[in-house]
XYZ file of C-alpha atoms in Angstrom:
365
model
C 199.173 251.873 114.064
C 195.637 251.855 112.743
C 194.542 253.576 109.558
C 191.543 255.130 111.324
C 193.724 256.774 113.985
C 196.152 258.006 111.343
C 193.284 259.731 109.558
C 192.174 261.317 112.828
C 195.679 262.743 113.036
C 195.336 264.034 109.483
C 192.040 265.691 110.324
C 193.620 267.291 113.388
C 196.533 268.644 111.348
C 194.173 270.086 108.712
C 191.959 271.718 111.348
C 194.933 273.216 113.191
C 196.567 274.476 110.002
C 193.320 276.069 108.806
C 193.076 277.845 112.150
C 196.723 278.922 112.537
C 198.149 278.828 108.999
C 201.379 277.686 110.634
C 203.033 274.269 110.186
C 201.619 271.848 112.746
C 203.832 269.730 114.998
C 203.038 266.476 116.770
C 203.152 268.085 120.219
C 200.548 270.654 119.162
C 198.254 267.884 117.874
C 198.673 265.955 121.132
C 197.894 269.080 123.142
C 194.916 270.311 121.072
C 193.218 266.985 120.341
C 192.322 264.144 122.668
C 193.595 261.266 120.522
C 194.617 259.073 123.442
C 198.197 258.507 122.201
C 201.585 260.076 122.866
C 203.273 262.836 120.927
C 205.818 260.285 119.660
C 203.049 258.077 118.261
C 201.460 261.070 116.559
C 204.868 261.989 115.115
C 205.121 258.515 113.593
C 201.596 258.839 112.178
C 202.448 262.201 110.623
C 205.568 260.719 109.023
C 203.450 257.934 107.532
C 200.877 260.481 106.282
C 203.728 262.378 104.629
C 204.924 259.202 102.911
C 201.363 258.637 101.654
C 201.144 262.164 100.232
C 198.629 263.638 102.673
C 201.091 265.946 104.443
C 204.273 267.752 103.500
C 207.064 269.320 105.516
C 207.912 272.840 104.351
C 211.551 273.882 104.646
C 213.241 272.296 107.662
C 210.391 273.003 110.031
C 209.404 270.229 112.392
C 205.767 270.962 111.587
C 203.799 269.724 108.613
C 201.042 271.162 106.424
C 198.322 269.421 104.393
C 198.784 268.690 100.703
C 196.030 268.925 98.117
C 195.409 265.208 98.699
C 195.132 265.861 102.442
C 192.574 268.619 101.946
C 190.566 266.403 99.578
C 190.389 263.616 102.154
C 189.339 266.118 104.817
C 186.598 267.676 102.636
C 185.266 264.287 101.526
C 184.923 263.247 105.165
C 182.812 266.285 106.036
C 179.834 263.947 105.817
C 177.357 266.570 106.926
C 177.618 270.324 106.991
C 176.334 271.856 110.186
C 173.578 274.392 109.456
C 174.507 278.019 109.891
C 173.655 279.505 113.244
C 170.303 281.071 114.002
C 171.983 284.489 114.220
C 173.645 283.998 110.829
C 170.363 282.870 109.286
C 168.574 285.926 110.604
C 171.427 288.080 109.340
C 171.162 286.596 105.838
C 167.393 287.072 105.713
C 167.632 290.611 107.082
C 170.406 291.704 104.731
C 169.039 290.125 101.559
C 165.340 290.805 102.146
C 166.055 294.528 101.896
C 166.809 294.205 98.181
C 164.585 295.848 95.584
C 165.311 293.688 92.513
C 166.938 290.469 91.357
C 170.128 292.349 90.445
C 170.233 294.031 93.846
C 169.698 290.666 95.559
C 172.578 289.027 93.656
C 174.884 291.964 94.387
C 173.970 291.834 98.083
C 174.425 288.042 98.120
C 177.988 288.384 96.815
C 178.849 291.048 99.401
C 177.315 289.010 102.225
C 179.074 285.765 101.272
C 182.414 287.582 101.040
C 181.809 289.070 104.481
C 180.992 285.680 106.052
C 183.934 283.801 104.514
C 186.560 286.535 104.160
C 187.117 285.255 100.614
C 186.139 286.142 97.073
C 182.435 285.571 96.466
C 181.023 285.052 92.985
C 177.316 285.004 92.160
C 175.998 284.523 88.626
C 172.698 285.863 87.398
C 170.274 283.301 85.950
C 171.119 282.335 82.388
C 168.356 283.073 79.908
C 169.121 279.775 78.192
C 167.969 278.000 81.359
C 164.986 280.267 82.024
C 161.388 279.587 81.111
C 158.876 282.019 79.653
C 156.426 283.568 82.064
C 154.825 286.300 79.952
C 155.280 288.260 76.748
C 153.671 291.586 75.936
C 153.731 293.049 72.414
C 153.008 296.755 71.918
C 153.260 299.085 68.867
C 156.033 301.673 69.139
C 155.915 303.145 65.627
C 154.109 302.787 62.286
C 156.361 299.853 61.378
C 157.677 298.340 64.591
C 156.469 296.416 67.619
C 158.185 296.031 70.978
C 158.161 292.568 72.551
C 158.672 292.633 76.342
C 159.656 289.154 77.518
C 159.530 288.178 81.206
C 161.071 284.911 82.432
C 160.483 282.794 85.526
C 163.752 284.058 87.006
C 162.577 287.657 86.868
C 164.647 288.679 83.871
C 163.031 291.214 81.532
C 164.219 291.568 77.943
C 162.995 293.851 75.172
C 163.135 293.108 71.450
C 162.189 295.462 68.623
C 160.284 293.635 65.857
C 160.225 295.350 62.451
C 156.979 294.824 60.547
C 156.185 295.265 56.848
C 152.465 295.304 57.577
C 151.281 296.177 61.071
C 148.613 293.840 62.490
C 145.343 295.292 63.752
C 145.044 295.878 67.500
C 142.526 293.074 67.985
C 144.668 290.634 65.945
C 147.747 291.558 67.959
C 145.920 291.052 71.256
C 144.542 287.663 70.178
C 147.983 286.524 68.952
C 149.677 287.643 72.156
C 147.081 285.832 74.286
C 147.636 282.640 72.313
C 151.438 282.822 72.600
C 151.188 283.255 76.367
C 148.768 280.332 76.613
C 150.933 277.836 74.708
C 154.397 279.056 75.747
C 153.978 279.712 79.451
C 156.479 277.577 81.377
C 158.399 276.576 78.238
C 162.105 277.242 77.779
C 162.910 280.054 75.375
C 164.143 277.536 72.804
C 160.867 275.617 73.090
C 158.889 278.879 72.906
C 160.677 279.736 69.658
C 159.719 276.379 68.117
C 156.104 276.559 69.334
C 155.671 280.106 68.001
C 157.038 279.116 64.586
C 154.707 276.107 64.506
C 151.716 278.381 65.085
C 151.806 279.581 61.485
C 150.942 276.081 60.249
C 147.456 276.853 61.572
C 145.500 278.793 58.893
C 144.096 281.224 61.463
C 147.595 282.530 62.216
C 148.793 282.775 58.607
C 148.173 286.536 58.495
C 150.511 286.854 61.496
C 153.359 284.926 59.821
C 155.863 287.802 59.896
C 155.157 288.590 63.547
C 155.349 284.917 64.551
C 158.695 284.456 62.790
C 160.121 287.677 64.261
C 159.017 286.776 67.784
C 160.337 283.225 67.420
C 163.670 284.695 66.338
C 163.717 286.896 69.412
C 163.053 283.904 71.683
C 165.793 281.890 69.957
C 168.379 284.667 70.251
C 167.638 284.997 73.961
C 168.035 281.252 74.424
C 171.438 281.350 72.726
C 172.688 284.448 74.521
C 174.883 283.140 77.338
C 176.329 286.643 77.767
C 173.173 287.528 79.681
C 174.654 285.717 82.672
C 176.437 288.407 84.640
C 178.918 287.796 87.428
C 178.601 289.664 90.701
C 181.896 289.542 92.576
C 182.955 290.798 96.006
C 185.754 290.287 98.513
C 188.890 290.718 96.388
C 190.143 293.642 98.482
C 189.505 291.713 101.713
C 191.571 288.785 100.454
C 194.358 291.143 99.344
C 194.764 292.352 102.917
C 195.287 288.800 104.185
C 198.172 287.698 101.960
C 201.075 289.281 100.051
C 199.953 290.657 96.696
C 202.660 288.654 94.898
C 201.051 285.430 96.154
C 197.652 286.525 94.883
C 198.657 287.696 91.393
C 197.773 284.374 89.673
C 194.427 284.298 91.504
C 193.553 287.835 90.460
C 194.493 286.961 86.874
C 192.117 283.988 87.065
C 189.324 286.205 88.407
C 189.770 288.481 85.396
C 189.039 285.544 83.077
C 185.315 285.634 83.729
C 184.369 283.272 80.889
C 186.730 280.598 82.265
C 185.439 281.212 85.782
C 181.840 281.007 84.592
C 182.405 277.635 82.887
C 184.294 276.195 85.858
C 181.800 277.213 88.524
C 178.765 276.426 86.384
C 180.073 272.890 85.779
C 180.848 272.437 89.491
C 177.387 273.653 90.516
C 175.815 270.830 88.504
C 177.916 268.174 90.278
C 177.066 268.883 93.900
C 177.403 266.276 96.640
C 174.783 265.190 99.173
C 175.379 268.448 101.030
C 174.366 270.467 97.984
C 177.834 271.887 97.332
C 180.820 271.052 95.165
C 184.471 271.645 96.094
C 187.444 271.800 93.712
C 190.912 272.012 95.293
C 193.991 273.323 93.517
C 194.726 271.346 90.357
C 191.167 269.976 90.361
C 190.046 273.383 89.048
C 192.133 272.851 85.870
C 192.823 276.584 86.035
C 196.481 277.707 86.387
C 195.622 280.768 88.460
C 193.738 278.607 90.968
C 196.479 276.039 91.646
C 196.809 277.315 95.206
C 193.119 278.076 95.678
C 189.927 276.166 96.354
C 186.487 276.786 94.886
C 183.256 275.984 96.738
C 180.136 276.202 94.593
C 176.426 275.483 94.708
C 173.693 275.940 92.149
C 170.453 277.758 92.802
C 167.311 277.381 90.789
C 163.599 276.945 90.491
C 161.582 274.824 92.899
C 158.017 273.564 93.063
C 155.777 275.333 95.556
C 155.240 272.079 97.436
C 158.995 271.570 97.750
C 159.716 275.119 98.738
C 159.078 274.964 102.451
C 161.886 276.409 104.558
C 164.313 273.873 105.981
C 166.627 274.090 108.981
C 168.489 276.951 107.336
C 165.244 278.854 106.916
C 165.430 278.587 103.144
C 163.960 276.308 100.517
C 166.077 273.490 99.172
C 166.374 272.859 95.459
C 164.941 269.391 94.736
C 167.338 266.639 93.760
C 167.636 266.335 90.004
C 166.409 269.831 89.197
C 168.708 271.893 87.022
C 170.277 274.981 88.575
C 169.709 278.210 86.648
C 172.897 279.786 88.023
C 175.542 279.384 90.716
C 176.930 280.978 93.851
C 180.433 280.269 95.056
C 183.443 281.221 97.138
C 187.103 281.250 96.097
C 189.904 281.294 98.643
C 193.220 279.716 99.626
C 193.431 275.944 99.971
C 193.671 276.421 103.749
C 190.204 278.005 103.846
C 187.734 277.043 106.549
C 185.894 274.490 104.406
C 183.070 273.723 106.831
C 182.145 277.389 107.279
C 182.518 278.195 103.584
C 180.438 275.210 102.466
C 177.677 276.040 104.952
C 177.613 279.711 103.900
C 177.564 278.931 100.170
C 174.753 276.433 100.660
C 172.710 278.843 102.788
C 173.001 281.699 100.274
C 172.176 279.342 97.377
C 169.049 278.149 99.171
C 168.016 281.725 99.880
C 168.361 282.607 96.190
C 166.358 279.510 95.244
C 163.584 280.623 97.582
C 163.835 284.171 96.219
C 163.158 282.966 92.680
C 160.368 280.650 93.831
C 158.559 283.426 95.650
C 159.012 286.067 92.933
C 160.904 288.414 95.171
C 162.677 288.879 98.485
C 162.133 285.913 100.792
C 160.802 286.612 104.254
C 161.372 283.324 106.073
C 161.167 283.585 109.826
C-alpha cells in the first residue's frame, strides 16, 4: 500500500463528501474514481487514513468523513486554483461595474461572493491607517473655523473641522494648502502628520503654526482610527436555509463579534499562499464559534500602473510583497467547496484591487 495512493483515496473521500455531505464508503470511492484498485483495497486505505487522523467514522456508519487534518491536507494540495470561468468573470465585471461608489462596490462584492459560494461573504473597507494621502482641501466655514477635506488613494473622503484663533488670509491658506499637497502626496496619513508638523520649522510657515498643528492632528487621528474599516456582510440567510439553526448558532455568534472577525481575517489576508488566498480550518481560526467552519480570505490593495494589467481572471493582481489595504473573504462549513470558494475570493479580491488602481469601477473585457 503506497502513501501516494492512500492520499488519492483521501482526496476522493474529501471531494465526494463535499459534494454529497454524506459519509463516504469504499464502494462509492471505487465507483466514482478510477483508482485502479478494488473496493477492499480502498477500504484498507480508508482504515489506515482513519488511524492517521485524516478520516473519522461517524456513528456506526460504514462510511467515513474527513477530519480537520484531512481537509488541511486536501487544501494544501490544491497546488493551483483554476481560474473562474469566462461566464463568471463577465458576470463579476457586469455586476460590480454598475456600482456608483466605493461603498456600493464593496456592498455589491459581498452580495456577489455570497451568491457564488452559497456562504457568508465578508468584505472590509480600506483602513485609513493603511491609506495614503491623495489630496487635501482647506476651506473657511466660519469666522473662526476651517474645514479640511481629506481624500485618500483608496477613495475615502474624510472631513475635519479645524478651530482657529486667528484666521489666515486667503492667499496664505492657498499657498499652505498647495505646499501640503506637494510634500504629502502619496504619504501615509501618519507620515503626512509628521511632515506637516515639521513644516513649521521653516520660518516661512511660522505664521501658519496653529493651522499646521491642527491639520497634523487631523491626519494623525485618521491614521489611528481603525474603526473606519467597515464590514460588508452578506449570505447569512442563505446559509441558514442549508443547515439547522441550532448547528449555526455558534457561527452566528462569531459573526456578531466583528472586531474579532476583523482581526482574524485581516491577519489571514496578509499570509496568503502562492494562489493569493489564505485558508483557516476549524481550530486554526482560534475562534470558538468557527470550530466547525472554514475561512477563506484574500487581501486587496494598491498596485502600480505597470503591474495592473488584467490577468487570466480579467483583473489586476496585487504584486507580491505589497501590503493589502483590506480583505475579502468567505466563511462556511468545513465541507465547503474549497476550490470554488478560493477561486471566487481571489477573483473578487483582484477586481477590488483593480477598482482602487483605476479610481473607480473596472471595465476589463
